[in-house]
Backbone as JSON, one array per atom type, in Angstrom:
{
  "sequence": "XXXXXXXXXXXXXXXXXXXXXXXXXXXXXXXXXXXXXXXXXXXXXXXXXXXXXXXXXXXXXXXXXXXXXXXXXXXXXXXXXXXXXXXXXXXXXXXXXXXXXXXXXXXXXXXXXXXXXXXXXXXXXXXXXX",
  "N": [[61.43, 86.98, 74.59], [61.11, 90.37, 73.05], [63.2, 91.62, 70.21], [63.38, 94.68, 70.88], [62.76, 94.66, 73.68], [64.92, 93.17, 74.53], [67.11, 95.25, 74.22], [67.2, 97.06, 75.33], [66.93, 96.24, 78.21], [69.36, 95.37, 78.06], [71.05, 98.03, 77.89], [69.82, 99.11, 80.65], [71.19, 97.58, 82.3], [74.11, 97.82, 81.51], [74.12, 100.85, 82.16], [73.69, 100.34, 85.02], [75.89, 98.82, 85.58], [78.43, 100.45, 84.16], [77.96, 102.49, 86.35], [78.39, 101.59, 88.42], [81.23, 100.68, 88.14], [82.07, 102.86, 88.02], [81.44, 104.21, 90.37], [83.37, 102.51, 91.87], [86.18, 103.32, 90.67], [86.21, 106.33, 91.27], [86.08, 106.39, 93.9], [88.01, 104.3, 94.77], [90.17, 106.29, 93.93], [89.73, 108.31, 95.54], [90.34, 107.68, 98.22], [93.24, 107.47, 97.47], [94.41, 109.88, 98.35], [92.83, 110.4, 101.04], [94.45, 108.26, 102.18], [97.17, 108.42, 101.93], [99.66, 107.38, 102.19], [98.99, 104.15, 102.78], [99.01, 103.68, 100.33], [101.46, 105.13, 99.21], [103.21, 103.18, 100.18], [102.91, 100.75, 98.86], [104.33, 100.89, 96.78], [106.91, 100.43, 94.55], [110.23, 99.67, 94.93], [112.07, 101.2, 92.39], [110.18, 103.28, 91.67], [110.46, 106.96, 91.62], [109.32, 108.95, 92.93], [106.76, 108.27, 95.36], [105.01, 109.62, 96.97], [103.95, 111.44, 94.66], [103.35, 109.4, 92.88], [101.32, 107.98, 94.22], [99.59, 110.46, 94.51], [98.97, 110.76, 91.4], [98.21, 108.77, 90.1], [95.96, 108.43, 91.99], [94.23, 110.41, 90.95], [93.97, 109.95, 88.29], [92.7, 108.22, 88.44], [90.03, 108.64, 89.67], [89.47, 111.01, 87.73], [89.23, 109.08, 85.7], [86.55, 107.21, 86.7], [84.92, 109.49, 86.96], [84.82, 110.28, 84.33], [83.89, 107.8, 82.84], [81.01, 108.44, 83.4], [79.62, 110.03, 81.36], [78.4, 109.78, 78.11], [80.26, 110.76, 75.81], [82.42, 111.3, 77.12], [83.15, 108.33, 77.81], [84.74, 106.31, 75.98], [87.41, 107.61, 75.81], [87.7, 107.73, 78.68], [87.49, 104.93, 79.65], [90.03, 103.87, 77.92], [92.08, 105.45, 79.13], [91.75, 104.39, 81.71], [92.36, 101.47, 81.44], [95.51, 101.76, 80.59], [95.7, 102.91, 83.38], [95.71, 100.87, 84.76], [97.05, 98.97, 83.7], [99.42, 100.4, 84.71], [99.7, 100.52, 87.43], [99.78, 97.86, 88.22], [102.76, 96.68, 88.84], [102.81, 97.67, 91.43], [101.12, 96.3, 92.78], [102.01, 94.12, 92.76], [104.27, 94.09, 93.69], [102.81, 94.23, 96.55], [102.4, 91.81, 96.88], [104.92, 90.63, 96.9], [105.62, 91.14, 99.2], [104.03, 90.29, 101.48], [104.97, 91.16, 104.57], [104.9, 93.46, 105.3], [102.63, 94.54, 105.61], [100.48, 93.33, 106.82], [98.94, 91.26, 106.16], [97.33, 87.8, 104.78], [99.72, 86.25, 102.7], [98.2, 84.59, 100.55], [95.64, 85.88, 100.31], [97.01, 88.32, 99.1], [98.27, 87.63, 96.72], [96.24, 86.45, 95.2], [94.76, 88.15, 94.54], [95.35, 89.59, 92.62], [95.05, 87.98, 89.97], [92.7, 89.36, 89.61], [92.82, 91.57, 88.35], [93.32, 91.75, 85.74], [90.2, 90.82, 85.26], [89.2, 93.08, 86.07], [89.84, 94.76, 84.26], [88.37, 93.62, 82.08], [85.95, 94.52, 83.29], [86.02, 97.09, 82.55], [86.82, 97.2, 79.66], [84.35, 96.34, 78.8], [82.83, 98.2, 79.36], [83.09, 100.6, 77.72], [82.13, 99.46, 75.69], [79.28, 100.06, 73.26], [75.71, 99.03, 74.2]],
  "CA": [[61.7, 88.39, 74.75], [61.72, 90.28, 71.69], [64.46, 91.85, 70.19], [63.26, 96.01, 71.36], [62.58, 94.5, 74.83], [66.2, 92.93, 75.08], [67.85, 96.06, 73.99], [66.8, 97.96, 76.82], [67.8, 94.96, 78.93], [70.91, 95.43, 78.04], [70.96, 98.85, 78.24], [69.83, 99.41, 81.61], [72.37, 96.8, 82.87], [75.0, 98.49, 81.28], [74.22, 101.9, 82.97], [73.96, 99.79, 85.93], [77.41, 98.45, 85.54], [78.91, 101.89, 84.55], [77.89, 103.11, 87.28], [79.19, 100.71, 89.64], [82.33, 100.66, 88.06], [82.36, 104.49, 88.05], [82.24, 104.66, 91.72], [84.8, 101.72, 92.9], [87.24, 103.87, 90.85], [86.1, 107.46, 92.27], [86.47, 105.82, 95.63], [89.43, 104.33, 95.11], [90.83, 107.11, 93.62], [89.64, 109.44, 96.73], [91.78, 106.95, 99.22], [94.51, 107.74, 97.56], [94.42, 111.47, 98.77], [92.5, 110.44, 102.45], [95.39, 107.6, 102.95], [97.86, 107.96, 100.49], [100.76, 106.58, 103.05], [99.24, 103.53, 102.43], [99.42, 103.46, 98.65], [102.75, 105.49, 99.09], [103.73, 102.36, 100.88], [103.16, 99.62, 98.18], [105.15, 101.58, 95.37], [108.38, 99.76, 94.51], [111.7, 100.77, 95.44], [112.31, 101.94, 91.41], [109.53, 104.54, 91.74], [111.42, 107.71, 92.26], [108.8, 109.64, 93.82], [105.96, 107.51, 95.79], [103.96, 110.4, 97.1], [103.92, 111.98, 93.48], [102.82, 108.56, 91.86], [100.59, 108.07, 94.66], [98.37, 111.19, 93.94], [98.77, 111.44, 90.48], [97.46, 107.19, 89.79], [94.55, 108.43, 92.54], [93.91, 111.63, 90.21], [93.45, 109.42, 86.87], [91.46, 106.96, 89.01], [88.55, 110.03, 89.72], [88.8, 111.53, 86.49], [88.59, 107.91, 84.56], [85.45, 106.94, 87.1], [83.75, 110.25, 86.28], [84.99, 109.79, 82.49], [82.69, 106.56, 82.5], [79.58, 108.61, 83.56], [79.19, 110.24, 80.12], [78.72, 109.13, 76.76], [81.17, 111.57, 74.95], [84.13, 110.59, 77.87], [83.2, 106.84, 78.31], [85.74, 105.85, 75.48], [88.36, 107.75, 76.26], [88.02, 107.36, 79.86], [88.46, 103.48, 79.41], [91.67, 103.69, 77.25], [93.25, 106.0, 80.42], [91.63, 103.52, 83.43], [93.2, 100.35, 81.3], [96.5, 101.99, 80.41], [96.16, 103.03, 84.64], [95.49, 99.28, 85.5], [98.23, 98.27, 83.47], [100.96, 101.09, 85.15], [99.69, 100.27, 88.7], [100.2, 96.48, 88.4], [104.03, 96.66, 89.62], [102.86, 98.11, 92.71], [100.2, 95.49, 93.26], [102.42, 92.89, 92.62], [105.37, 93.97, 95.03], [102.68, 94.3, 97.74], [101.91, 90.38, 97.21], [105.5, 90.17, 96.81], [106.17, 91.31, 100.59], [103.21, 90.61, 102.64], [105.15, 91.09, 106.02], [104.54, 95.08, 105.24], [100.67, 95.12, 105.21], [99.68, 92.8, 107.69], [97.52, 90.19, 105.12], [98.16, 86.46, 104.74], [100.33, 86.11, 101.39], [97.87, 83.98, 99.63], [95.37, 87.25, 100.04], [97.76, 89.26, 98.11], [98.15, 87.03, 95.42], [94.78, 85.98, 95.18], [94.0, 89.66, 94.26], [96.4, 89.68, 91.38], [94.45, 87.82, 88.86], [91.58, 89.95, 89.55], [93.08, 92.85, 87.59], [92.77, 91.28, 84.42], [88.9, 91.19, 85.64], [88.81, 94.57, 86.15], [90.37, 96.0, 82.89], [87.54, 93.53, 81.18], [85.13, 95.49, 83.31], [86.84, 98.32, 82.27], [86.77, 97.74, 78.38], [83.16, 96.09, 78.39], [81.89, 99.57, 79.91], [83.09, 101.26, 76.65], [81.06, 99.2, 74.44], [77.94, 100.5, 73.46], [74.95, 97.92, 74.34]],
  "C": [[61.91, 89.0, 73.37], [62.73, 91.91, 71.77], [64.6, 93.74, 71.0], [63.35, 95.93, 73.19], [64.41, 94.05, 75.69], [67.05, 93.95, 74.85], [67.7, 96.95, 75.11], [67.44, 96.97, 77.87], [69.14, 95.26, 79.38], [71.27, 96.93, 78.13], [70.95, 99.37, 79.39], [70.8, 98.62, 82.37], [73.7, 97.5, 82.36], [74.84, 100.12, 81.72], [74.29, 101.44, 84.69], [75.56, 99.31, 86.29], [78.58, 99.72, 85.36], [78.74, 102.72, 85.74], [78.35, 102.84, 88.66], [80.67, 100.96, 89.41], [83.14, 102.26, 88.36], [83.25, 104.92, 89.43], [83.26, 103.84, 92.32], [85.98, 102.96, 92.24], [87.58, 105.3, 91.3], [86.28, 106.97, 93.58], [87.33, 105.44, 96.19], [89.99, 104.88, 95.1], [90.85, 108.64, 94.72], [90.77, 108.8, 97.96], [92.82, 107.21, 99.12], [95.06, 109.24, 98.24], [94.15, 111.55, 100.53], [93.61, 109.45, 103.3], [95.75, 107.62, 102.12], [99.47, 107.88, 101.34], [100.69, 105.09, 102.93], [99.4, 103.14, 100.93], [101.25, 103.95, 98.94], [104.21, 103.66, 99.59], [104.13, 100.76, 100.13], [104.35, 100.08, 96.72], [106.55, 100.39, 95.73], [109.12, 100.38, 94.51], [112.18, 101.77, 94.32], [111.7, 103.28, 91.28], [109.64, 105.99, 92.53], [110.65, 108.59, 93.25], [107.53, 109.04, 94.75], [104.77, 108.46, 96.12], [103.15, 111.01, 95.4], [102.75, 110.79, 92.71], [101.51, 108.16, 92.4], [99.09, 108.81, 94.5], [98.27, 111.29, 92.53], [97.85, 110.07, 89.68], [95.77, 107.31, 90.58], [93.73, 109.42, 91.07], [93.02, 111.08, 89.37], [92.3, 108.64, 87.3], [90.12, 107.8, 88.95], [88.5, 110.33, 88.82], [88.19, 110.06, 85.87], [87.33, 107.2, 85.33], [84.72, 108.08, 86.76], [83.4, 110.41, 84.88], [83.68, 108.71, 82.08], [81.31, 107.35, 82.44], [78.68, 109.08, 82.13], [79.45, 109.51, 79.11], [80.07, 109.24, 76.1], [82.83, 111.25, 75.54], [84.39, 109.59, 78.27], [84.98, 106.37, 77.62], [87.08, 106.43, 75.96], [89.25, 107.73, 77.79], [88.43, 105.73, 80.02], [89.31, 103.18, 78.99], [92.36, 104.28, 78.94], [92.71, 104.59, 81.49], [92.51, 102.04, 82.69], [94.32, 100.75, 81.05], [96.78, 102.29, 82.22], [96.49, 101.87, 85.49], [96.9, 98.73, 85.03], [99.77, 98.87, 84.42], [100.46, 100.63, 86.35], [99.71, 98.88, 89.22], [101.43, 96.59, 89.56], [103.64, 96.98, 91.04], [101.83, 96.98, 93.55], [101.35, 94.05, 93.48], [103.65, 92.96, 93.67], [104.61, 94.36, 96.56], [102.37, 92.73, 98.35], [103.52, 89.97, 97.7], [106.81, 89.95, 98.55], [104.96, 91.64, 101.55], [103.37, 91.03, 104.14], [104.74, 92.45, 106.33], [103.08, 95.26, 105.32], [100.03, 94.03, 106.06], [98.58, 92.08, 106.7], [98.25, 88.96, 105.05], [98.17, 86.76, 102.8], [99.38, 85.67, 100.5], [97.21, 85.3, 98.74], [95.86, 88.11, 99.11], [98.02, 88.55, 96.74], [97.27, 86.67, 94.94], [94.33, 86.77, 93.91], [94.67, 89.66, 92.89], [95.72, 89.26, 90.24], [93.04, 88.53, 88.82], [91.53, 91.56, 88.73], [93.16, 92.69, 86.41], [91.46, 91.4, 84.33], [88.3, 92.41, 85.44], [89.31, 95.45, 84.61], [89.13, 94.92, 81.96], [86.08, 93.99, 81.38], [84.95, 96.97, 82.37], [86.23, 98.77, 80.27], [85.41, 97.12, 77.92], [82.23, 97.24, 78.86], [81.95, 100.94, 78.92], [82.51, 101.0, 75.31], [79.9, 99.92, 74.65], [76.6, 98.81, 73.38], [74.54, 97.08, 73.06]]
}
C-alpha cells in the first residue's frame, strides 16, 4: 500500500470512528433528558442536586458528541467529553456498588467499569489528526 493510499485509510476510518463516537454520546446524552430518573437514580448520595447533575452531564454529553463532528471543535470537544468521563465515574461506580437498585447481576455492573478507561481512549484518539 503506498504511503498516499494509507493516509486516506486512515482518514476515512477516523471519520468513521468520529462519527460513531459522536452519536453514542448524542444519544446518550438525549436519555438523559427522555429518562433522566434513571440517571437521577445512580447519582451518589453526596451529589446535592441529582436532577441538576443529571441534565447538565446529559447537556455536555450532546454538545461534546456534536463538538467531535467538526474540525475546529474536535479538540476542545475531547478535553470536555474526557474531563465528563472522568466527573461521571462516581456515579457509575456507586451503581456497581448497589446493584439491588437497577435490577442487573453485580458482575454486569462491574464489568462495565473498566470500559471507561476504553472510552476516554476513544475519546482522546478521535482528537488526533490521522
Amino acid at each position: 500500500m503506498t504511503p498516499l493510499a494509507r493516509r486516506s485509510l486512515q482518514a476515512r476510518f477516523q471519520r468513521v470512528s468520529v462519527g460513531l463516537l459522536s452519536a453514542l454520546f448524542v444519544g446518550a446524552g438525549s436519555l438523559h433528558f427522555l429518562r433522566p430518573q434513571m440517571y437521577d437514580s445512580i447519582m451518589p448520595g453526596w451529589v446535592p442536586d441529582a436532577r441538576a447533575a443529571t441534565l447538565l452531564s446529559g447537556a455536555a454529553e450532546i454538545a461534546g458528541g456534536l463538538g467531535l463532528l467538526l474540525p475546529a471543535t474536535r479538540t476542545p470537544a475531547c478535553w470536555g467529553l474526557l474531563l465528563l468521563l472522568i466527573a461521571v465515574f462516581p456515579a457509575n461506580l456507586n451503581m456497581a456498588q448497589h446493584p439491588e437498585r437497577y435490577g442487573l447481576p453485580a458482575w454486569v455492573l462491574w464489568a462495565r467499569l473498566p470500559l471507561q478507561p476504553l472510552l476516554m481512549w476513544w475519546v482522546w484518539r478521535s482528537g488526533r489528526r490521522p
